[in-house]
CSV table of C-alpha atoms in Angstrom, one decimal:
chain,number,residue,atom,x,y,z
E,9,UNK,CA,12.3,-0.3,21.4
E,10,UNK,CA,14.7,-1.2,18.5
E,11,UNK,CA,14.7,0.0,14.9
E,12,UNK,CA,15.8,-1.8,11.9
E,13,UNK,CA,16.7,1.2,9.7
E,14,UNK,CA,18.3,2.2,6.7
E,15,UNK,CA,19.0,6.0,5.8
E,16,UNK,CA,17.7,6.0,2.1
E,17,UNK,CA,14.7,3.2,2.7
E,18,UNK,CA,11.6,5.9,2.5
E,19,UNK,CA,9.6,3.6,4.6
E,20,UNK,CA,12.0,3.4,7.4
E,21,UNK,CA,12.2,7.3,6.9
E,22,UNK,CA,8.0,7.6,7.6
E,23,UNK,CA,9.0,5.7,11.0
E,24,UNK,CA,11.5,8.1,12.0
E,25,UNK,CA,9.4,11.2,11.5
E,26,UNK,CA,6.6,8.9,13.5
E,27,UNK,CA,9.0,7.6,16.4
E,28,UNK,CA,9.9,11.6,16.9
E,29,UNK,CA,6.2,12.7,16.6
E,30,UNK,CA,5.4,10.3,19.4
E,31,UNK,CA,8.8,11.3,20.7
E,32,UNK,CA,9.7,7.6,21.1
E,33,UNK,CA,13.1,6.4,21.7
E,34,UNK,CA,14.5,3.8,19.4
E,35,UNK,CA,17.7,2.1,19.7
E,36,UNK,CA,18.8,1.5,15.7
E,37,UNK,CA,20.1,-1.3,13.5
E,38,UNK,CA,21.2,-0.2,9.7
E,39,UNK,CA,20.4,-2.6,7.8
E,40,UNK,CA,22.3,-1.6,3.9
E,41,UNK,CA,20.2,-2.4,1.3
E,42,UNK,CA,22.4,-1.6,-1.5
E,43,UNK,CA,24.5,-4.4,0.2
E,44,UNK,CA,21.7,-6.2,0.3
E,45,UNK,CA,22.2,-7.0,3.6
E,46,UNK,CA,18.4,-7.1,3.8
E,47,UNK,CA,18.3,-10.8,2.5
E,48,UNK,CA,20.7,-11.8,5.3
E,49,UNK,CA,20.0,-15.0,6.9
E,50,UNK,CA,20.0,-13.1,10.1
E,51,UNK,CA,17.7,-10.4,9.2
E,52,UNK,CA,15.3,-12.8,7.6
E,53,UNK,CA,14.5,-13.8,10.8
E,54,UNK,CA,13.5,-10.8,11.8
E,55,UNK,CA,12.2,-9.9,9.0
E,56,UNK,CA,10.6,-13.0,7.2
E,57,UNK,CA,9.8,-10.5,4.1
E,58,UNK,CA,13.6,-8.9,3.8
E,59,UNK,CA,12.4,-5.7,4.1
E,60,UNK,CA,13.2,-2.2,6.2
E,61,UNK,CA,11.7,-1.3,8.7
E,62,UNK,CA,10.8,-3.5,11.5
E,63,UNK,CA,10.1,-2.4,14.6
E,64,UNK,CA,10.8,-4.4,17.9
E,65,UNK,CA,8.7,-3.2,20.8
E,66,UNK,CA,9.9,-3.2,24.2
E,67,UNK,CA,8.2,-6.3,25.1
E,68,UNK,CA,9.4,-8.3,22.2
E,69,UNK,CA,6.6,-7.7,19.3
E,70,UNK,CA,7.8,-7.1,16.1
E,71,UNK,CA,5.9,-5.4,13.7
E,72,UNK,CA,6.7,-4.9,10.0
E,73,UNK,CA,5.2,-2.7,7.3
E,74,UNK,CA,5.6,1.3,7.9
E,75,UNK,CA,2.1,1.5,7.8
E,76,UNK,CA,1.5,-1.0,10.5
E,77,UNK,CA,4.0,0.4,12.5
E,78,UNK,CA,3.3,3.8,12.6
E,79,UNK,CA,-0.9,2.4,13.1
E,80,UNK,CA,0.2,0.2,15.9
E,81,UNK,CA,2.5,2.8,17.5
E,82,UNK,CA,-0.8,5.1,17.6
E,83,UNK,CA,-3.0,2.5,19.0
E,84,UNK,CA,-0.1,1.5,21.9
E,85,UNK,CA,0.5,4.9,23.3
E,86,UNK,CA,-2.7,6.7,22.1
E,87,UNK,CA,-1.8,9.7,25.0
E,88,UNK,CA,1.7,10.5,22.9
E,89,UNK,CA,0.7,12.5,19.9
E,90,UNK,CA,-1.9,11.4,17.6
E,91,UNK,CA,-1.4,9.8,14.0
E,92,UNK,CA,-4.7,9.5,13.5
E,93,UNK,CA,-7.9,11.4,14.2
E,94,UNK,CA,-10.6,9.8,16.2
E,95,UNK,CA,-13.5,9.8,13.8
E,96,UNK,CA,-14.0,7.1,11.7
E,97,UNK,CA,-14.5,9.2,8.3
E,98,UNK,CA,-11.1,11.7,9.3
E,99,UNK,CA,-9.4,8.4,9.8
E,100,UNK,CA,-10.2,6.8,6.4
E,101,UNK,CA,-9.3,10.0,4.8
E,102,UNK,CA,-5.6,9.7,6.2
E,103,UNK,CA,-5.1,6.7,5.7
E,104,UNK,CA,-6.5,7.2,1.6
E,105,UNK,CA,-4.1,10.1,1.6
E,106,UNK,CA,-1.4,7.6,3.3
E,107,UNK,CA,-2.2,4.4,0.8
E,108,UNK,CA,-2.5,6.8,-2.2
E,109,UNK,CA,1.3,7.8,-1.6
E,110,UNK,CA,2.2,4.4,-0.1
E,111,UNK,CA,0.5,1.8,-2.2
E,112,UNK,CA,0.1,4.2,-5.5
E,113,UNK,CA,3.6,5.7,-5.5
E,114,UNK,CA,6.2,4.3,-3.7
E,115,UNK,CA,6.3,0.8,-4.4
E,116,UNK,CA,6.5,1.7,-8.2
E,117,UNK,CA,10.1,3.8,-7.9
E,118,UNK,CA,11.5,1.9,-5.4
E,119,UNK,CA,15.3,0.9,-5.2
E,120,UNK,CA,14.0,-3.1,-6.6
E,121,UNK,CA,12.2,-2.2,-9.0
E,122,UNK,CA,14.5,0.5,-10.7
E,123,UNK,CA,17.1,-2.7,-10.8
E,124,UNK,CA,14.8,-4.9,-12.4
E,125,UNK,CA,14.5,-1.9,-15.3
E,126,UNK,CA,17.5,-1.9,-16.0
E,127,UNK,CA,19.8,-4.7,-15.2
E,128,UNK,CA,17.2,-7.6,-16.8
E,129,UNK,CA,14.5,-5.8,-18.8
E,130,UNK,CA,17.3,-3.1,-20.2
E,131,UNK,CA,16.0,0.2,-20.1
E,132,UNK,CA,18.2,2.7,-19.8
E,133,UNK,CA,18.8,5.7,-17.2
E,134,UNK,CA,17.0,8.0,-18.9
E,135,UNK,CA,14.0,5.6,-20.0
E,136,UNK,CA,14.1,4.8,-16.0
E,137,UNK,CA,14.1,8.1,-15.0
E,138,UNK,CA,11.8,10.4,-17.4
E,139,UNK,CA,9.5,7.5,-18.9
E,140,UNK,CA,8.9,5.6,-15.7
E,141,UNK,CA,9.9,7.4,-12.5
E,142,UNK,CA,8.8,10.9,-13.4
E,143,UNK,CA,5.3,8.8,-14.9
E,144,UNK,CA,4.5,7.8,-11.7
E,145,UNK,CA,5.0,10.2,-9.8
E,146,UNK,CA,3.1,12.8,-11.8
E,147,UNK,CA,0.3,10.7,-12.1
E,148,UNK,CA,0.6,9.6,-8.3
E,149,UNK,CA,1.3,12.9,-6.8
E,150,UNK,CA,-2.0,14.2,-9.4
E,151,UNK,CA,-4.1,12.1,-7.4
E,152,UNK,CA,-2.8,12.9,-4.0
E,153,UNK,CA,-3.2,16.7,-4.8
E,154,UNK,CA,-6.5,16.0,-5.8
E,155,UNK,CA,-7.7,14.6,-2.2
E,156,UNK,CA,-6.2,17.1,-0.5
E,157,UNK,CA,-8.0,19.7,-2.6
E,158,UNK,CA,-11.1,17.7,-1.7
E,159,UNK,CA,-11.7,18.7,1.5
E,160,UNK,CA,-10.3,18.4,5.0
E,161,UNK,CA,-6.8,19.5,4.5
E,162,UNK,CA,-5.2,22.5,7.0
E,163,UNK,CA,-1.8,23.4,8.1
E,164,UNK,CA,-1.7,19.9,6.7
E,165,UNK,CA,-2.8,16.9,5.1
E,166,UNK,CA,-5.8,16.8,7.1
E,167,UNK,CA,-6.5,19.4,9.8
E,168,UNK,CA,-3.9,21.2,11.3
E,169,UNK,CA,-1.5,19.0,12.8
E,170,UNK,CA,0.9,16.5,11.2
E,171,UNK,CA,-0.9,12.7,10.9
E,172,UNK,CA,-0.3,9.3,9.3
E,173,UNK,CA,-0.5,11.0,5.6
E,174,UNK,CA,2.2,13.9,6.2
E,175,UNK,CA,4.6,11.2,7.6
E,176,UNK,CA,4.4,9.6,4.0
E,177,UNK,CA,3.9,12.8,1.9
E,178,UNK,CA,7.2,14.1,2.8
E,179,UNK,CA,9.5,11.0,2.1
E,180,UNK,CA,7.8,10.6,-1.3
E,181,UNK,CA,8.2,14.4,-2.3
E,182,UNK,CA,12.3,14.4,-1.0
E,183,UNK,CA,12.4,10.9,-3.2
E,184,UNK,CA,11.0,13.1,-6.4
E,185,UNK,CA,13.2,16.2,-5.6
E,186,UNK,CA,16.4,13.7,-5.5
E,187,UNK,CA,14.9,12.3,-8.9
E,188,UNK,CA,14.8,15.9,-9.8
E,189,UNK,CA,10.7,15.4,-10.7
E,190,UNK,CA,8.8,19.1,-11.2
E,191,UNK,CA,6.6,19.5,-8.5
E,192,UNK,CA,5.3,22.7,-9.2
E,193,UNK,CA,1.9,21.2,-10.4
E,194,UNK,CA,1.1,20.1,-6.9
E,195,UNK,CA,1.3,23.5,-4.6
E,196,UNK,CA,-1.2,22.1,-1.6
E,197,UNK,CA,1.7,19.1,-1.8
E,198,UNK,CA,4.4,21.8,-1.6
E,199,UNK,CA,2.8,23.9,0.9
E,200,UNK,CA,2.1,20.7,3.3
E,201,UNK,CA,5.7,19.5,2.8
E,202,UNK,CA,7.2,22.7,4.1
E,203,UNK,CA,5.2,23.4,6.8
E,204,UNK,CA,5.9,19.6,8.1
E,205,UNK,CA,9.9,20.4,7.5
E,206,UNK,CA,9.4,23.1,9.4
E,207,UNK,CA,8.6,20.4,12.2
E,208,UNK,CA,12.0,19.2,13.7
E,209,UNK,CA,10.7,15.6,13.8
E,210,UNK,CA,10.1,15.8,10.2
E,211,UNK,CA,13.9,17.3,9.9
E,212,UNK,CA,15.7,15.2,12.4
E,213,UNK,CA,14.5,11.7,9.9
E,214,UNK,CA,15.4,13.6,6.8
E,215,UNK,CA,18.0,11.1,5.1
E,216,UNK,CA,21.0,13.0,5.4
E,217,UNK,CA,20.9,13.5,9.3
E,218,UNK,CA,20.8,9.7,9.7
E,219,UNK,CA,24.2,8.5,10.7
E,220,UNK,CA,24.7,5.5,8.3
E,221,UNK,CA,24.2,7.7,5.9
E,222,UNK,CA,27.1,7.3,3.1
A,9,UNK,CA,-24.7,2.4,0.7
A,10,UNK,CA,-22.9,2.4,-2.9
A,11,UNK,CA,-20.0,0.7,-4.1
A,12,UNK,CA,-18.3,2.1,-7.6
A,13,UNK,CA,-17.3,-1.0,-8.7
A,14,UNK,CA,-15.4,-2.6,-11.7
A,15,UNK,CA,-15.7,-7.0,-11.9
A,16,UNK,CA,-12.0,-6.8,-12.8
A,17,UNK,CA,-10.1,-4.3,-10.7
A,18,UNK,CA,-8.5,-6.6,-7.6
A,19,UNK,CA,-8.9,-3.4,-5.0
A,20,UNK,CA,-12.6,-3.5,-6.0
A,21,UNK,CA,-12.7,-7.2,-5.5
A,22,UNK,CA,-11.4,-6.7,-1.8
A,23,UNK,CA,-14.2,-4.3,-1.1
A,24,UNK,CA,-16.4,-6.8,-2.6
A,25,UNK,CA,-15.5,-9.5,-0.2
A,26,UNK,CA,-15.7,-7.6,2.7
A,27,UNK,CA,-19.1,-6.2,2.1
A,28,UNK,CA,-20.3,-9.8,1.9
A,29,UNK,CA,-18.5,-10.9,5.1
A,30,UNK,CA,-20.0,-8.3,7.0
A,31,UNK,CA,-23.4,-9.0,5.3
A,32,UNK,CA,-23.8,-5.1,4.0
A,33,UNK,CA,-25.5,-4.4,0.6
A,34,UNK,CA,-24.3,-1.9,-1.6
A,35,UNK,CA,-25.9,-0.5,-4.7
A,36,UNK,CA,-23.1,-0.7,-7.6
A,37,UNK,CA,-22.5,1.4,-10.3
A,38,UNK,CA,-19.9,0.4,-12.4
A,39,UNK,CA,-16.7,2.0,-14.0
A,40,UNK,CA,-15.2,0.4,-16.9
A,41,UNK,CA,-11.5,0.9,-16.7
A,42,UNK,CA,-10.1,-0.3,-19.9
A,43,UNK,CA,-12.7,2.4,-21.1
A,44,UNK,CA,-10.8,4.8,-18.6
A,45,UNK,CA,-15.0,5.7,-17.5
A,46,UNK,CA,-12.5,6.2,-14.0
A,47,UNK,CA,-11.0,9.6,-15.8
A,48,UNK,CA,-14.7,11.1,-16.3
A,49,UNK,CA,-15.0,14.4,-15.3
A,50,UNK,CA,-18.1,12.5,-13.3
A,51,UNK,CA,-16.1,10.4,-12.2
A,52,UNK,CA,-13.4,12.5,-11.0
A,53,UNK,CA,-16.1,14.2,-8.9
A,54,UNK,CA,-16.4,11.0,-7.1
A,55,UNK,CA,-13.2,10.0,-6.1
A,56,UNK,CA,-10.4,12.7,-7.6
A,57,UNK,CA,-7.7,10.3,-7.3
A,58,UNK,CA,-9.7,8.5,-10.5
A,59,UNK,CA,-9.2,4.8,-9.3
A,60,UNK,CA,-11.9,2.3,-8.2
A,61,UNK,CA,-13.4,1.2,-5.6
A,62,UNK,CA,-15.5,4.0,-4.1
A,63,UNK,CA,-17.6,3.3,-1.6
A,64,UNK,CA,-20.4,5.8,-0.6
A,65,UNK,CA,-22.0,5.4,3.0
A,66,UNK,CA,-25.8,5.7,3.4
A,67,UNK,CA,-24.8,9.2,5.3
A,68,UNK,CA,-23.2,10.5,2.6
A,69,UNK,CA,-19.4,9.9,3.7
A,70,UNK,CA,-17.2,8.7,1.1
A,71,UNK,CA,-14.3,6.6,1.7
A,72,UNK,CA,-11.5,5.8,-1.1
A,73,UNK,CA,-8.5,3.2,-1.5
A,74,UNK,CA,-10.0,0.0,-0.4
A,75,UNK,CA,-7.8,-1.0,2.6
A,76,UNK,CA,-9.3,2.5,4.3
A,77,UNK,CA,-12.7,1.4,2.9
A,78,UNK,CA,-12.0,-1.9,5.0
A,79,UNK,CA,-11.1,0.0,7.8
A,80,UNK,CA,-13.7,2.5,7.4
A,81,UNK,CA,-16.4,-0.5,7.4
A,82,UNK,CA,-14.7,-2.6,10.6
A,83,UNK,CA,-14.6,0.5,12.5
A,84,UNK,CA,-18.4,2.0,12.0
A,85,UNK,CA,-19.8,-1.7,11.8
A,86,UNK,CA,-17.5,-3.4,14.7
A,87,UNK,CA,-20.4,-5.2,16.2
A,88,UNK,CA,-20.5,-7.4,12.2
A,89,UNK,CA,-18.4,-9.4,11.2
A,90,UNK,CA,-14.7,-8.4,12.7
A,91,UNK,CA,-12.1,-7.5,9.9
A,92,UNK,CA,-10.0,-6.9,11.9
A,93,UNK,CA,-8.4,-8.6,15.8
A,94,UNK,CA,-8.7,-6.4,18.8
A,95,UNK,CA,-5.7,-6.7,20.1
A,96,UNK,CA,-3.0,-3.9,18.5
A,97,UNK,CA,-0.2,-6.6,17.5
A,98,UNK,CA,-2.8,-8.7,16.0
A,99,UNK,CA,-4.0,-5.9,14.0
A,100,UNK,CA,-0.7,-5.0,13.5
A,101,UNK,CA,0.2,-8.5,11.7
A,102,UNK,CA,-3.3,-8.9,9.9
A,103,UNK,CA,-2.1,-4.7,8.1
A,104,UNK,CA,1.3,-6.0,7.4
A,105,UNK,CA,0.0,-8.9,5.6
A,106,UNK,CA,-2.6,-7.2,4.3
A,107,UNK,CA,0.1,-4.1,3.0
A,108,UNK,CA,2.4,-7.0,2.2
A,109,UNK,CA,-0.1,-7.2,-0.7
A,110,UNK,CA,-1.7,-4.3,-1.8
A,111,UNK,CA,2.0,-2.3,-1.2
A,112,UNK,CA,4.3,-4.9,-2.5
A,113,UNK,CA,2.9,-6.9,-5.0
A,114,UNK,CA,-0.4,-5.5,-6.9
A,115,UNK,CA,0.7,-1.8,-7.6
A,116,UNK,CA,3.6,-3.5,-9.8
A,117,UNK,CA,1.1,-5.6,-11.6
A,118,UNK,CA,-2.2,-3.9,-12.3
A,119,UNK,CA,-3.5,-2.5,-15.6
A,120,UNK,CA,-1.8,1.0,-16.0
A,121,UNK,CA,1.7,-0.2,-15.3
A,122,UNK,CA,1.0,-3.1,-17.7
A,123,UNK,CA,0.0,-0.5,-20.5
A,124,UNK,CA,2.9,1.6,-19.5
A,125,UNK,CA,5.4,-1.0,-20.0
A,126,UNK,CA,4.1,-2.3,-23.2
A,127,UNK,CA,2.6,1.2,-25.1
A,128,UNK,CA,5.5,3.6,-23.5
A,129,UNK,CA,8.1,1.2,-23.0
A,130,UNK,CA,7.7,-1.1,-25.8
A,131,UNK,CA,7.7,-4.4,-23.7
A,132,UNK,CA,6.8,-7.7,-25.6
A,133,UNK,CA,4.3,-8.7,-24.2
A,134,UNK,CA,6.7,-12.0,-23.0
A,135,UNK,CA,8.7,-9.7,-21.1
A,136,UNK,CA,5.8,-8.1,-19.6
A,137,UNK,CA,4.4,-11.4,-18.3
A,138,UNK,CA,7.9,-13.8,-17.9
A,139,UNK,CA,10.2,-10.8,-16.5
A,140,UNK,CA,8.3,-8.5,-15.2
A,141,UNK,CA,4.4,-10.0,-14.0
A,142,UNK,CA,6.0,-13.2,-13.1
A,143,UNK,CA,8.4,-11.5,-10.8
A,144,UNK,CA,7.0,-9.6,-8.7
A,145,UNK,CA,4.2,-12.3,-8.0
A,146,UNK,CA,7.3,-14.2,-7.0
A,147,UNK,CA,9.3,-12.1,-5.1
A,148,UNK,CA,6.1,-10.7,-3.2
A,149,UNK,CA,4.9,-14.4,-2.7
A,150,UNK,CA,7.5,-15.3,-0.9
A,151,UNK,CA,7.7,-12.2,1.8
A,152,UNK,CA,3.5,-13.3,1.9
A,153,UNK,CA,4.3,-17.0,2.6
A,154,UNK,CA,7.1,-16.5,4.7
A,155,UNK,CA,5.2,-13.9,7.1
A,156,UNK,CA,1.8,-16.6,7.1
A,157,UNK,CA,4.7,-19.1,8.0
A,158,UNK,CA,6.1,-17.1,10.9
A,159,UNK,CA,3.3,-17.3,13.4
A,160,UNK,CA,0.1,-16.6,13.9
A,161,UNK,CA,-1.9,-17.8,10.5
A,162,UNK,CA,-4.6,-20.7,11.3
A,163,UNK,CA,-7.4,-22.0,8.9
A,164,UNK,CA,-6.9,-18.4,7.5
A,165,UNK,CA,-4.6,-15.8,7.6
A,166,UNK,CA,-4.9,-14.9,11.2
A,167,UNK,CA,-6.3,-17.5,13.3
A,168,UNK,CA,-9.4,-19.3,12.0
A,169,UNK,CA,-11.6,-16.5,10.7
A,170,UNK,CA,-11.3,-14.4,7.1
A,171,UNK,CA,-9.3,-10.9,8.0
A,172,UNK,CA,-8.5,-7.6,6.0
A,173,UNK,CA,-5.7,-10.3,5.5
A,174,UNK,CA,-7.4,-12.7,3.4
A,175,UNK,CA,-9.7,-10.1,1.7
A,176,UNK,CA,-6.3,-9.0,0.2
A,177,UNK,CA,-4.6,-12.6,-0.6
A,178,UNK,CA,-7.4,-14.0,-2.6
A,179,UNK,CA,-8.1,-11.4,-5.6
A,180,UNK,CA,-3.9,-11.0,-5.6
A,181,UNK,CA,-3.6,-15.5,-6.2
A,182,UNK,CA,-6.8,-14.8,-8.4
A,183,UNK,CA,-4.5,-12.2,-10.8
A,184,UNK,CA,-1.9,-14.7,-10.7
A,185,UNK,CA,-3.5,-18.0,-11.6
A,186,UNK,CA,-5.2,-15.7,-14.3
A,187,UNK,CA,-1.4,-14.4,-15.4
A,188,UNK,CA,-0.5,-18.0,-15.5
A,189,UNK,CA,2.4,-17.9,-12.3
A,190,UNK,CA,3.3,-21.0,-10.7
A,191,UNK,CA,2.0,-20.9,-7.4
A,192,UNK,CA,3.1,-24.5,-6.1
A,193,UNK,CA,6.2,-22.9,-3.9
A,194,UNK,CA,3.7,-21.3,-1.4
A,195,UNK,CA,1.5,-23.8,0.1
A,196,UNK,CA,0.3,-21.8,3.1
A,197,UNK,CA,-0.7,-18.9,0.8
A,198,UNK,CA,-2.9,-21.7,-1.4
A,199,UNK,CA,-4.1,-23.3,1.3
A,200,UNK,CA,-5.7,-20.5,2.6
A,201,UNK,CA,-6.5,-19.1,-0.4
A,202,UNK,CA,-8.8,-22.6,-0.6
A,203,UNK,CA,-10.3,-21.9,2.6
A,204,UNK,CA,-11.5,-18.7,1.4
A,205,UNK,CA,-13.0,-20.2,-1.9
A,206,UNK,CA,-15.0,-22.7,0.3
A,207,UNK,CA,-17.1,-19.5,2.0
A,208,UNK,CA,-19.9,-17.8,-0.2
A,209,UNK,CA,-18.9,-14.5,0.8
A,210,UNK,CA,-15.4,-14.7,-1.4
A,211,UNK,CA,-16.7,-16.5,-4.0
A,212,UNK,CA,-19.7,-14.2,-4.6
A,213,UNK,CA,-17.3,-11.7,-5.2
A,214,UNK,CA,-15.4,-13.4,-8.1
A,215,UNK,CA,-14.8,-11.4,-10.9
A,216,UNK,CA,-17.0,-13.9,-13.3
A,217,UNK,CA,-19.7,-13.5,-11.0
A,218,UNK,CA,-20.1,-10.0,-11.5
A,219,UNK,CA,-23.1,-8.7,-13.4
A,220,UNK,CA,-20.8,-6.0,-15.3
A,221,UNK,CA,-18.4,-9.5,-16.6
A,222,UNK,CA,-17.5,-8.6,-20.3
């Protein structure tokens, strides 16, 4: 199985917590964005989209989008670790929890988009970083505290071991600490975060362990 | 079965076309967004994250953020209608399109970020559409074409019957056209996108053909 990773891509981080959950073996590729090394002819063949991560299985299926991934990893080894709970309604809740970080959060404060802010539409840092980022993730991490407040939340997001949603809670709340966003609103957020850092798998795909990091 | 619904909102419109491809009725009730009806405390009751579509099963189980709803409906219906392919990298391809969308391109480019950018920001409403709307139609476009391009789409999507895939690509080319974006460069994404439009089940769901239509 081969990873294309990048230390500071949050979606490539949700598949390294997954990968250690399952405790999958994956050989890497780093893949810089800030080098844009995404948009490589090479990698675009890879990865038609130019995006991080994509996963190569060991018999030669490629699978993009950390969502997709992570699903399909569940659904091909289904004895190793669970993602996902078996009933239909537990599994619609994680993967609301999962698209209400992924889809709601993350694709607004992402590396391209903070560019586009401020090298063509010309806002500054600190229009980037309190009007927008800090926006979004209040009103994004609002919502997500307010599912898991709804009903079915445990040790974690939803029961008592780590799923599909903790695997993208925790990359979206390190993103917000390295914006240095107040999360003290959101204490079932907080209280699910540590309790998945007190996970090694969780630990072992924080950012700074990775070794491309810079 | 009840659907909260709004004619407008994209993620509602997915919902909408996959309740008619699987031949389900759904009683509506409807949640006018530019009111913000979606931040009543009634509301909020509903679905806490305060965003539409909600969908409400006939026991009581309420699913939120419309890919799980899509999910959620493919999984307790299977024997109507497949969403989704059986096999796991088939489903993985038909997510990561389907993510490719609802991840990549519509967060960017629906109503609150719109407002955000103009009222908060102080966007023209030029830069809004030409720098910003334009964009990310663009950029995301082209990840969408180039994955349809790279095996595996037929008449539609995936193979030669409407997916989760499709459900998601037709509301996202409807915002577009509507936003005035130049589509002509992706020829598989319109091409499928007419394939949808010539079966009742997406059309039926067109935003102008909805009873709440201002």
């Amino acid at each position: 199985m081969k990873l294309y990773d990048y230390w500071r891509s949050s979606a490539a981080f949700r598949v390294r917590i997954a990968l250690n959950l399952k405790g999958l073996e994956a050989e890497r590729e780093y893949i810089h964005l800030r080098r844009k090394d995404q948009r490589s002819d090479v990698y675009l063949g890879v990865n038609p989209q130019g995006l991080v991560p994509t996963l190569i299985d060991d018999n030669g299926t490629r699978v993009v989008q950390s969502m997709a991934i992570m699903e399909y990893l569940d659904e091909t080894r289904p004895a190793i670790y669970p993602l996902m709970p078996r009933d239909a309604e537990d599994r619609a809740r994680v993967r609301a929890v999962s698209q209400a970080i992924a889809c709601d959060i993350h694709p607004l404060n992402n590396l391209r988009v903070l560019r586009l802010l401020g090298n063509e539409l010309g806002l500054d840092e600190d229009a980037r970083n309190e009007q927008w980022y800090k926006h979004w993730v209040n009103e994004g991490m609002e919502g997500v505290e307010a599912l898991l407040n709804d009903g079915g939340a445990g040790q974690f997001c939803h029961g008592n071991t780590p799923t599909m949603a903790d695997v993208c809670l925790v990359p979206q709340v390190y993103n917000a600490q390295r914006f240095g966003c107040d999360l003290s609103s959101f204490p079932t957020v907080m209280r699910i975060n540590e309790a998945c850092l007190d996970e090694l798998a969780f630990r072992d795909a924080l950012p700074e362990n990775q070794p491309d990091k810079e």
